[in-house]
mmCIF file of C-alpha atoms in Angstrom:
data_model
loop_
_atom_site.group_PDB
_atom_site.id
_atom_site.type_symbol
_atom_site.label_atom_id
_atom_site.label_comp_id
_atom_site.label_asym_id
_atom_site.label_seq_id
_atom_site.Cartn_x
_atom_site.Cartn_y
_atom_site.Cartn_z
ATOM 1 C CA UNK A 903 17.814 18.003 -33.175
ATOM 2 C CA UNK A 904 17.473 21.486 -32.269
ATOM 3 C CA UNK A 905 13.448 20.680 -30.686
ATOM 4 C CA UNK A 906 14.965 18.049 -28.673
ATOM 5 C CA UNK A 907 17.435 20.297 -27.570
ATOM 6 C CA UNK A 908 14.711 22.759 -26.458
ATOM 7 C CA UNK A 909 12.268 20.324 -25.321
ATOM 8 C CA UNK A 910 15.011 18.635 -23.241
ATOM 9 C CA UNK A 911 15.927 22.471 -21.752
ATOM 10 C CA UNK A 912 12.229 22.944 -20.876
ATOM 11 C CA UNK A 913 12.067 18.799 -19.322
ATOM 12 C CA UNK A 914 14.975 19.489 -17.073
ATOM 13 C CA UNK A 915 13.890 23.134 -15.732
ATOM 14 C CA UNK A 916 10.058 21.220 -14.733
ATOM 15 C CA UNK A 917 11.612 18.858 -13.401
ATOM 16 C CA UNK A 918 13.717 20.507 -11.051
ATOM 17 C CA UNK A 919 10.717 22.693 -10.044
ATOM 18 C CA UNK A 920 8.952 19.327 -9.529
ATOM 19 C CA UNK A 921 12.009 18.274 -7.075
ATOM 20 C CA UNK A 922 11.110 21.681 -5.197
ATOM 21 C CA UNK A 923 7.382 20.655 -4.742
ATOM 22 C CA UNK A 924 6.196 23.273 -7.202
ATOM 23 C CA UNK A 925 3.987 21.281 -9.209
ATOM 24 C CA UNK A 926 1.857 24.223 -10.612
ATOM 25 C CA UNK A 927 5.273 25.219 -12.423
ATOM 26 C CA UNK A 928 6.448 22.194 -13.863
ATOM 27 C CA UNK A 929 3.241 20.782 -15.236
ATOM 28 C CA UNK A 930 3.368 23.846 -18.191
ATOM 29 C CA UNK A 931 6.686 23.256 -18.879
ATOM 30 C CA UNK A 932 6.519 19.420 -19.227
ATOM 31 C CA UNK A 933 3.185 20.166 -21.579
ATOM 32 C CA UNK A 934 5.594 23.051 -23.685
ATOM 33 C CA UNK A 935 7.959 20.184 -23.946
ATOM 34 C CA UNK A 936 5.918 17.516 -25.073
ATOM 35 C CA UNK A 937 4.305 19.873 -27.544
ATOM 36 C CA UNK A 938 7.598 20.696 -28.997
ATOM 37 C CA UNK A 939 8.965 17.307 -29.611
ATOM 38 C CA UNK A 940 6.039 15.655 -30.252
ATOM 39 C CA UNK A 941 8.337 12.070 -30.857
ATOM 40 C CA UNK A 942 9.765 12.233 -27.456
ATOM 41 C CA UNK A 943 7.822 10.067 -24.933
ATOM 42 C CA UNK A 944 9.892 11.573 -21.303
ATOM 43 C CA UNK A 945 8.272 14.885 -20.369
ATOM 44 C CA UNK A 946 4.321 13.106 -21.309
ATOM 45 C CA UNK A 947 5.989 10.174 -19.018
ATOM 46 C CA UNK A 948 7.201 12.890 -16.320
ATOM 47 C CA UNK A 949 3.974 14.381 -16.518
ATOM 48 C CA UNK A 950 1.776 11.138 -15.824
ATOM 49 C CA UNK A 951 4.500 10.504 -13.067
ATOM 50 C CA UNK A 952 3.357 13.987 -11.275
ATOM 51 C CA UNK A 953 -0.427 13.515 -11.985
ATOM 52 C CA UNK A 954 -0.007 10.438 -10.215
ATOM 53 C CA UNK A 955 2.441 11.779 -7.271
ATOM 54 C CA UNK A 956 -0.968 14.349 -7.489
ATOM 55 C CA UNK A 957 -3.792 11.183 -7.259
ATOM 56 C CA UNK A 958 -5.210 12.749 -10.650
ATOM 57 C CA UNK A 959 -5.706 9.677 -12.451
ATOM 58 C CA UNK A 960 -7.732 10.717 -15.592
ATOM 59 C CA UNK A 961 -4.617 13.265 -16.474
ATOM 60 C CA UNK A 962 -1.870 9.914 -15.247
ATOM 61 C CA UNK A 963 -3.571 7.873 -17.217
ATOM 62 C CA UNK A 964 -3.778 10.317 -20.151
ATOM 63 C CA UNK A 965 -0.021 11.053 -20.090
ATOM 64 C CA UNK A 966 1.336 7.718 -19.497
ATOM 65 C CA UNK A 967 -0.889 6.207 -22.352
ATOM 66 C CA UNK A 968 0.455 9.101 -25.004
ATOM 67 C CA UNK A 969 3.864 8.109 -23.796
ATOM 68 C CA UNK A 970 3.660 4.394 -24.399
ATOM 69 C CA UNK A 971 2.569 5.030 -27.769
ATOM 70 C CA UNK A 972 6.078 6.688 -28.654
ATOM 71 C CA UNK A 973 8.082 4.377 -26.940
ATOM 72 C CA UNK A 974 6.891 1.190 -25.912
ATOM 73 C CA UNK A 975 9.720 -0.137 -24.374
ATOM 74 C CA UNK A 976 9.287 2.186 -21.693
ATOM 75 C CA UNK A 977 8.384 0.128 -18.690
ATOM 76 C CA UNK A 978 7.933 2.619 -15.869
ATOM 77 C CA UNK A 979 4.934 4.292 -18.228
ATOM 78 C CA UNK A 980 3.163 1.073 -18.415
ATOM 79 C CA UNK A 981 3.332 0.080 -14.866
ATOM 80 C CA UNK A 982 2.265 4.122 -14.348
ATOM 81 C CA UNK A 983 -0.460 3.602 -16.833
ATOM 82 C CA UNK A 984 -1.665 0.455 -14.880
ATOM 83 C CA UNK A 985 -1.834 1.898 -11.649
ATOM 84 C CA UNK A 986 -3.944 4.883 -12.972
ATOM 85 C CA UNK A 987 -6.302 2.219 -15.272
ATOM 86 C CA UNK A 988 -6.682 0.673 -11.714
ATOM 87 C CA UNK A 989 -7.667 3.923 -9.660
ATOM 88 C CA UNK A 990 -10.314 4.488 -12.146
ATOM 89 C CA UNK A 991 -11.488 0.956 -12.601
ATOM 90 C CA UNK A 992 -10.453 1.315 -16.485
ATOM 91 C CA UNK A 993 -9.128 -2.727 -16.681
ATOM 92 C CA UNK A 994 -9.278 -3.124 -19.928
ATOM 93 C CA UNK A 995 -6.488 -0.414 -20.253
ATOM 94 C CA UNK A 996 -5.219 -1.844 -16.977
ATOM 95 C CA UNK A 997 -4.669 -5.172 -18.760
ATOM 96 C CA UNK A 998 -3.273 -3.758 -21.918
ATOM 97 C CA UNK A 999 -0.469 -2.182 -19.479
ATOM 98 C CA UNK A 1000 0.219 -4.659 -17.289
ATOM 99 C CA UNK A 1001 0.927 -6.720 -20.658
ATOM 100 C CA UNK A 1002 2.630 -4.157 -22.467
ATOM 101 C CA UNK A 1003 5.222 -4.059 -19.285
ATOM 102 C CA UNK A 1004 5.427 -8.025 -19.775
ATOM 103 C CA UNK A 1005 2.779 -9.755 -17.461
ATOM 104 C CA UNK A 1006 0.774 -12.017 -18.695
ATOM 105 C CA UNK A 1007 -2.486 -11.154 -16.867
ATOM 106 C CA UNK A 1008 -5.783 -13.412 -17.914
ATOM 107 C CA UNK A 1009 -8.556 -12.380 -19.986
ATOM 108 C CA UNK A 1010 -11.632 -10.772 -18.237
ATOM 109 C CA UNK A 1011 -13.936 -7.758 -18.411
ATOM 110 C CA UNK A 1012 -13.853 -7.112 -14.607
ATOM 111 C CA UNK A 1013 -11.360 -6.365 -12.110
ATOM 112 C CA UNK A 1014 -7.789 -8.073 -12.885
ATOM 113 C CA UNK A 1015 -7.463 -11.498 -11.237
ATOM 114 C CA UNK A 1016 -3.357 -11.800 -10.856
ATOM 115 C CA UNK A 1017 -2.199 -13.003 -7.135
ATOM 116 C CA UNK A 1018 1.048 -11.441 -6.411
ATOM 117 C CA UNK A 1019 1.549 -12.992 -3.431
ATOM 118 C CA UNK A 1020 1.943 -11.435 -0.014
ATOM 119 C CA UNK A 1021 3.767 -8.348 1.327
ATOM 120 C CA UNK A 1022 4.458 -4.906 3.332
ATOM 121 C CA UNK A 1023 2.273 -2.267 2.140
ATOM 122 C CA UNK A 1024 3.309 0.951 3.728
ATOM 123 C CA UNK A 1025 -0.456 3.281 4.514
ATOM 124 C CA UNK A 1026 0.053 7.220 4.725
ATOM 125 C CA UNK A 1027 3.736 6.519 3.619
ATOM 126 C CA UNK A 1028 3.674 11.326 3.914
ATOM 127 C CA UNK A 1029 2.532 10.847 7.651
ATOM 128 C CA UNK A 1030 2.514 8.241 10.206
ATOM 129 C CA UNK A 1031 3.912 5.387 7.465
ATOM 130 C CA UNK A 1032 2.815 2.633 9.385
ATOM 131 C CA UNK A 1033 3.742 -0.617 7.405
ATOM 132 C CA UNK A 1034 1.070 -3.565 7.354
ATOM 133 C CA UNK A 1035 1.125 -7.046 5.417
ATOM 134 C CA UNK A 1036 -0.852 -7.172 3.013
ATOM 135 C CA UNK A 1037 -2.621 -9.798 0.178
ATOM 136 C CA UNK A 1038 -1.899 -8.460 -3.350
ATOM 137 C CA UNK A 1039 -4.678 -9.648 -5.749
ATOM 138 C CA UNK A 1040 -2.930 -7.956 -8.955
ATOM 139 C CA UNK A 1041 0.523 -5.942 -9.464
ATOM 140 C CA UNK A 1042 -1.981 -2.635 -8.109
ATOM 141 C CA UNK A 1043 -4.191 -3.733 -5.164
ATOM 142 C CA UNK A 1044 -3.665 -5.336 -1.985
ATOM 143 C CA UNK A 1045 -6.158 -6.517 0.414
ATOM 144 C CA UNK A 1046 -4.572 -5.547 3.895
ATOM 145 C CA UNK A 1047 -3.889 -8.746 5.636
ATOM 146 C CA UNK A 1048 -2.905 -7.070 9.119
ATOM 147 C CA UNK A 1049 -4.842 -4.487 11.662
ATOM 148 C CA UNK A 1050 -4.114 -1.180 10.926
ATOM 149 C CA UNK A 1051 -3.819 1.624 13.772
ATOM 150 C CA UNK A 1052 -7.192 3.479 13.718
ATOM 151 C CA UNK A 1053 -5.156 7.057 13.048
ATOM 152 C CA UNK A 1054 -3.958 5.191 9.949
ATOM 153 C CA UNK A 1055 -7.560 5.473 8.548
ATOM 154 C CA UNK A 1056 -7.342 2.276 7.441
ATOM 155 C CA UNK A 1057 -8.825 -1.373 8.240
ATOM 156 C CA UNK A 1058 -8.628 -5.366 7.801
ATOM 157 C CA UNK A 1059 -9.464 -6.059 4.390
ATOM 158 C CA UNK A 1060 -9.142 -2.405 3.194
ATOM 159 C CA UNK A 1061 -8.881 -2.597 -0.607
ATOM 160 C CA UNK A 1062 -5.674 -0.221 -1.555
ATOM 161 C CA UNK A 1063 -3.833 1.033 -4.506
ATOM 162 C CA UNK A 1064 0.102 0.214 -4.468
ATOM 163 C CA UNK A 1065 2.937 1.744 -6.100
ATOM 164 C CA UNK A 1066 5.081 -0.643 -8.115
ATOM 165 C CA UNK A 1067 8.670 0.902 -6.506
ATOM 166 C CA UNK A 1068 10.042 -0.575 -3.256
ATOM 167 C CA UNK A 1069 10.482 1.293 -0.936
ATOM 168 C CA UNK A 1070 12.237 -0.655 2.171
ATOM 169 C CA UNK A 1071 12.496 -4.557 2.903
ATOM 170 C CA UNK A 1072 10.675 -6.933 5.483
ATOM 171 C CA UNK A 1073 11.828 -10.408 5.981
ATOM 172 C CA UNK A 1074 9.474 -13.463 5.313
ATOM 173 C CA UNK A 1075 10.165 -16.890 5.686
ATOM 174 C CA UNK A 1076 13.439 -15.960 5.848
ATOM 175 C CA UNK A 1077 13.951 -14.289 2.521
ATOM 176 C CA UNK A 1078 13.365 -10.144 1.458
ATOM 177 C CA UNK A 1079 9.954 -8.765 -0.004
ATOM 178 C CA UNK A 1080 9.531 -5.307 -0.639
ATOM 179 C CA UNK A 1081 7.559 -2.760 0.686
ATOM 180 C CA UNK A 1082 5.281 -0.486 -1.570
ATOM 181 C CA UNK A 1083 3.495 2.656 -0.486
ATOM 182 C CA UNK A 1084 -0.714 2.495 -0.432
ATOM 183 C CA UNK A 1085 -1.464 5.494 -3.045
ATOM 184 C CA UNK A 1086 -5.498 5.192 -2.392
ATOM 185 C CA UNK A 1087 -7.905 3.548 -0.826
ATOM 186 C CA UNK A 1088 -10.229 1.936 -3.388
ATOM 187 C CA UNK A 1089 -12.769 -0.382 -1.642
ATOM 188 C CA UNK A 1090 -13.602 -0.048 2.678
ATOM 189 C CA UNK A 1091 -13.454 -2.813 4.562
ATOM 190 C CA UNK A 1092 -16.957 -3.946 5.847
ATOM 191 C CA UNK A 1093 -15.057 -4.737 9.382
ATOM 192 C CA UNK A 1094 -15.092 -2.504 12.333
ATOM 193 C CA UNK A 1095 -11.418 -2.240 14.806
ATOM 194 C CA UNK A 1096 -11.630 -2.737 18.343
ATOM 195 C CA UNK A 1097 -9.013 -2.787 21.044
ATOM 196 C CA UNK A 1098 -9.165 -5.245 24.167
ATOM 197 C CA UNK A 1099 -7.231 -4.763 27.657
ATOM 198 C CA UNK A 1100 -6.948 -9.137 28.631
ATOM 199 C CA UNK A 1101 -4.989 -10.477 31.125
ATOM 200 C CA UNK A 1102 -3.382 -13.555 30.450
ATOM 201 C CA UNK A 1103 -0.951 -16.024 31.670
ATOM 202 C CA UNK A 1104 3.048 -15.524 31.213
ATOM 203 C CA UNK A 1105 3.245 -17.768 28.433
ATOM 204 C CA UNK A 1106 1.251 -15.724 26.430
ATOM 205 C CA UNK A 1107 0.171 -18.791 24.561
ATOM 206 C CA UNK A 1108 -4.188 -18.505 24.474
ATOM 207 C CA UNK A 1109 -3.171 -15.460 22.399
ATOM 208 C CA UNK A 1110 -2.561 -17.303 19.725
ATOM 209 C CA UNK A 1111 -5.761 -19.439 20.425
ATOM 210 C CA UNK A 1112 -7.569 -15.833 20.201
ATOM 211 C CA UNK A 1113 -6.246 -15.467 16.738
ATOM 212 C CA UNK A 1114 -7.139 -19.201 15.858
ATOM 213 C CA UNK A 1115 -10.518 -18.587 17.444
ATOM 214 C CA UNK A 1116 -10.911 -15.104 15.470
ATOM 215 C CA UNK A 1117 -9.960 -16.595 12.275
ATOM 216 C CA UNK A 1118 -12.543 -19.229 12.246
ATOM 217 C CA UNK A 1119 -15.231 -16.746 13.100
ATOM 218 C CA UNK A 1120 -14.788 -15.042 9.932
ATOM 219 C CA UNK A 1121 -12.550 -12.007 12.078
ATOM 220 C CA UNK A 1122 -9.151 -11.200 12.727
ATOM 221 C CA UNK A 1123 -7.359 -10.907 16.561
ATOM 222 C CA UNK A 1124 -3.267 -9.432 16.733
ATOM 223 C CA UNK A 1125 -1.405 -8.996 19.815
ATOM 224 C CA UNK A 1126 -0.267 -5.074 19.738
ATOM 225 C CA UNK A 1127 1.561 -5.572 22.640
ATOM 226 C CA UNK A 1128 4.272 -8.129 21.330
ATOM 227 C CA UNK A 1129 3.772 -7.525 17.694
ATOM 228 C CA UNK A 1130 4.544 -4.706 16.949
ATOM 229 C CA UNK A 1131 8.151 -3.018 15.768
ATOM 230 C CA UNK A 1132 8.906 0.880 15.806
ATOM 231 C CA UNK A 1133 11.343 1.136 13.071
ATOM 232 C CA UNK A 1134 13.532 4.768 12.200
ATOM 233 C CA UNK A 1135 12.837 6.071 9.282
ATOM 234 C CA UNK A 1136 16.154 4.317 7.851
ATOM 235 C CA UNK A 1137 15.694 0.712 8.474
ATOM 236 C CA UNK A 1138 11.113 1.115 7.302
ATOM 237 C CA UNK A 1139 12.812 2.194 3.705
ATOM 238 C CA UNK A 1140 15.917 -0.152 4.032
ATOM 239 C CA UNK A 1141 16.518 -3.501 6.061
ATOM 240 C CA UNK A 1142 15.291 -3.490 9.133
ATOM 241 C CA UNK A 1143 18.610 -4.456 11.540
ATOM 242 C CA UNK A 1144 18.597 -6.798 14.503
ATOM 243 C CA UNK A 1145 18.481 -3.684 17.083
ATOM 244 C CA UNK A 1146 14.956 -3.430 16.203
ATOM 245 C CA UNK A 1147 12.886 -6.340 17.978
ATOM 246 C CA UNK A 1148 9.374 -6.669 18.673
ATOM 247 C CA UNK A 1149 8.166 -6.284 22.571
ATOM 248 C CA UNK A 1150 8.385 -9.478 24.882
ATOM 249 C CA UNK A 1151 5.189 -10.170 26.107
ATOM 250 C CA UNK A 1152 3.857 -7.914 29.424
ATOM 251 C CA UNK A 1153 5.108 -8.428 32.551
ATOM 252 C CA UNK A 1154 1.942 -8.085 34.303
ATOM 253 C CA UNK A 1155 0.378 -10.706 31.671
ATOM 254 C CA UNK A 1156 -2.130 -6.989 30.763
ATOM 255 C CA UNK A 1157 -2.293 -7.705 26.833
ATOM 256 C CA UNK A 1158 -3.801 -5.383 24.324
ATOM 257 C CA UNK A 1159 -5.525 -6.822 21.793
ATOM 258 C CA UNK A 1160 -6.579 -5.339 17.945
ATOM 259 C CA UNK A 1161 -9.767 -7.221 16.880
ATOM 260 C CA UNK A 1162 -11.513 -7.097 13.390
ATOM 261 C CA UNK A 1163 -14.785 -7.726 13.594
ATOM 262 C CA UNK A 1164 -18.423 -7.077 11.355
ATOM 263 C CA UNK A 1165 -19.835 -5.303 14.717
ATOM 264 C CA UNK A 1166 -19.320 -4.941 18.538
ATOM 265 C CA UNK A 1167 -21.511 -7.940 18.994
ATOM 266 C CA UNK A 1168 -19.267 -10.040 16.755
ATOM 267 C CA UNK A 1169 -16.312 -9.067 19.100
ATOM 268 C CA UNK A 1170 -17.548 -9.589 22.228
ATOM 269 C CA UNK A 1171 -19.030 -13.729 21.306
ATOM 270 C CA UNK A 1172 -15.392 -14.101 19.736
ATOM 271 C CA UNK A 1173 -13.748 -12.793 23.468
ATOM 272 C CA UNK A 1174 -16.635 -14.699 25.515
ATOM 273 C CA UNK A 1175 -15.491 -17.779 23.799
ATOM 274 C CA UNK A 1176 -11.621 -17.293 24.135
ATOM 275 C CA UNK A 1177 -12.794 -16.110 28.089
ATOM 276 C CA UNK A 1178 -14.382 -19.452 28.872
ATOM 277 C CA UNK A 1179 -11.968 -21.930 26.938
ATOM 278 C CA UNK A 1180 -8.485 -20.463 28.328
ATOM 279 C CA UNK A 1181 -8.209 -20.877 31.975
ATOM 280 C CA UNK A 1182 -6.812 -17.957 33.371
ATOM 281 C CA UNK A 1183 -7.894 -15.466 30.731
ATOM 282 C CA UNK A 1184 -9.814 -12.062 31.531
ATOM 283 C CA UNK A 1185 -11.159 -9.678 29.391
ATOM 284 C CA UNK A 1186 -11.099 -6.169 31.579
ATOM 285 C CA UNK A 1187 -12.810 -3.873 28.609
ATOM 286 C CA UNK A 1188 -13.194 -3.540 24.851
ATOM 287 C CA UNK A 1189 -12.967 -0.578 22.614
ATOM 288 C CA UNK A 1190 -14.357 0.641 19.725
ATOM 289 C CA UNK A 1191 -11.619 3.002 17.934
#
């Protein structure tokens, strides 16, 4: 009784240094803890929480795997100690956590296939925390559905590494799906972004034909200029409310358009095709950002 007491003393004083962003001070005290009550599975879970809030995977995965070995029932370590398994490409501990939370994942000796279905994943969630739809392919990685901005460093088909918490709602189909925050890149997308100026007719309807057209050239086309919503920082990590619409199209009918595309050449046949079957359409220029 009297080590828990201790080791609970030394828990709570790291983890209010944690709280204050002084990381260097907390990890010794959560390791003095741990060492003390050597039963007690929160400071070695606190720990692998900050190696992961640090991207230091070997040390998250460490922690969080010494802490589901005292208490199993501890859910947050296993979904901890899957995220870090994933990060290092360790999934046969990957699959060991996401079962030991309560997934049933299938067998395999590669990557875990697991579709999670589709939702927001928020990039640079410490910076610009632009939020993009994304594919996830286990309860860890998503395969970003959407365009990125360039500044997010970030592109179609981008591989990344999600945290498990929610952090903010989107609406799809009519129901709520939550947002997690990208923690890593893991695999580069092979595509390149570009940005075209196109005029277009008020109805704003061979947009869509672009993004039909893109799609079955093995590419990806999104109107920035009507699709996109700028969100305070309280509705991107709540509900988004009605005040918050996306852009009617142009005035002027002057449309910029994100592509995804292998190369500039790729871009330009999928434009010279949308150019000659939509009367009225003009391509003025094309970017490569």
């Amino acid at each position: 009784m009297f080590k828990r007491k201790k080791a609970a003393a030394l828990n709570e004083k790291a983890r209010k240094l944690q709280d204050r962003g002084d990381l260097d001070g907390a990890i010794p005290l959560y390791r003095e803890a741990a060492a003390l009550d050597t039963s007690w599975a929160t400071p070695l879970y606190n720990l692998g929480l900050l190696f992961k809030t640090m991207r230091d995977w070997e040390r998250s995965l460490d922690c969080n795997q010494r802490a589901t070995r005292l208490d199993a029932g501890n859910e947050a370590a296993w979904w901890n100690l899957g995220i870090a398994a994933s990060a290092l490409g360790r999934w046969d501990v990957a699959r060991a956590a996401w079962r030991g939370y309560g997934i049933v994942v299938p067998d395999g000796d590669g990557p875990v296939d697991f579709p999670c279905g589709v939702c927001p994943i928020r990039l640079d969630p410490d910076g610009n925390a632009e939020v993009v739809w994304a594919r996830r392919i286990d309860p860890a990685r998503a395969v970003l559905a959407s365009i990125p901005f360039p500044e997010s460093g970030h592109r179609w088909k981008d591989v990344v590494l999600n945290d498990g918490e929610p952090i903010g709602y989107r609406k799809l189909d009519g129901r709520d799906v939550p947002v997690f925050n990208a923690l890593a890149r893991l695999e580069p997308s092979p595509f390149a972004t570009f940005v075209a100026r196109v005029a277009v007719p008020p109805d704003a309807a061979p947009v869509a034909k672009l993004t039909e057209m893109a799609e079955e050239a093995g590419a990806c086309a999104e109107d920035w200029s009507t699709s996109i919503q700028v969100l305070c920082k309280a509705c991107s990590e709540g509900r988004p409310h009605e005040e918050h619409d996306v852009a009617p199209p142009p005035e002027d009918g002057v449309h910029f358009v994100a592509l995804a595309a292998r190369d500039r050449s790729h871009a330009e046949g999928i434009l010279s095709a949308w150019e000659a079957a939509e009367d009225g359409v003009r391509v003025d220029s094309l970017d490569d950002v």
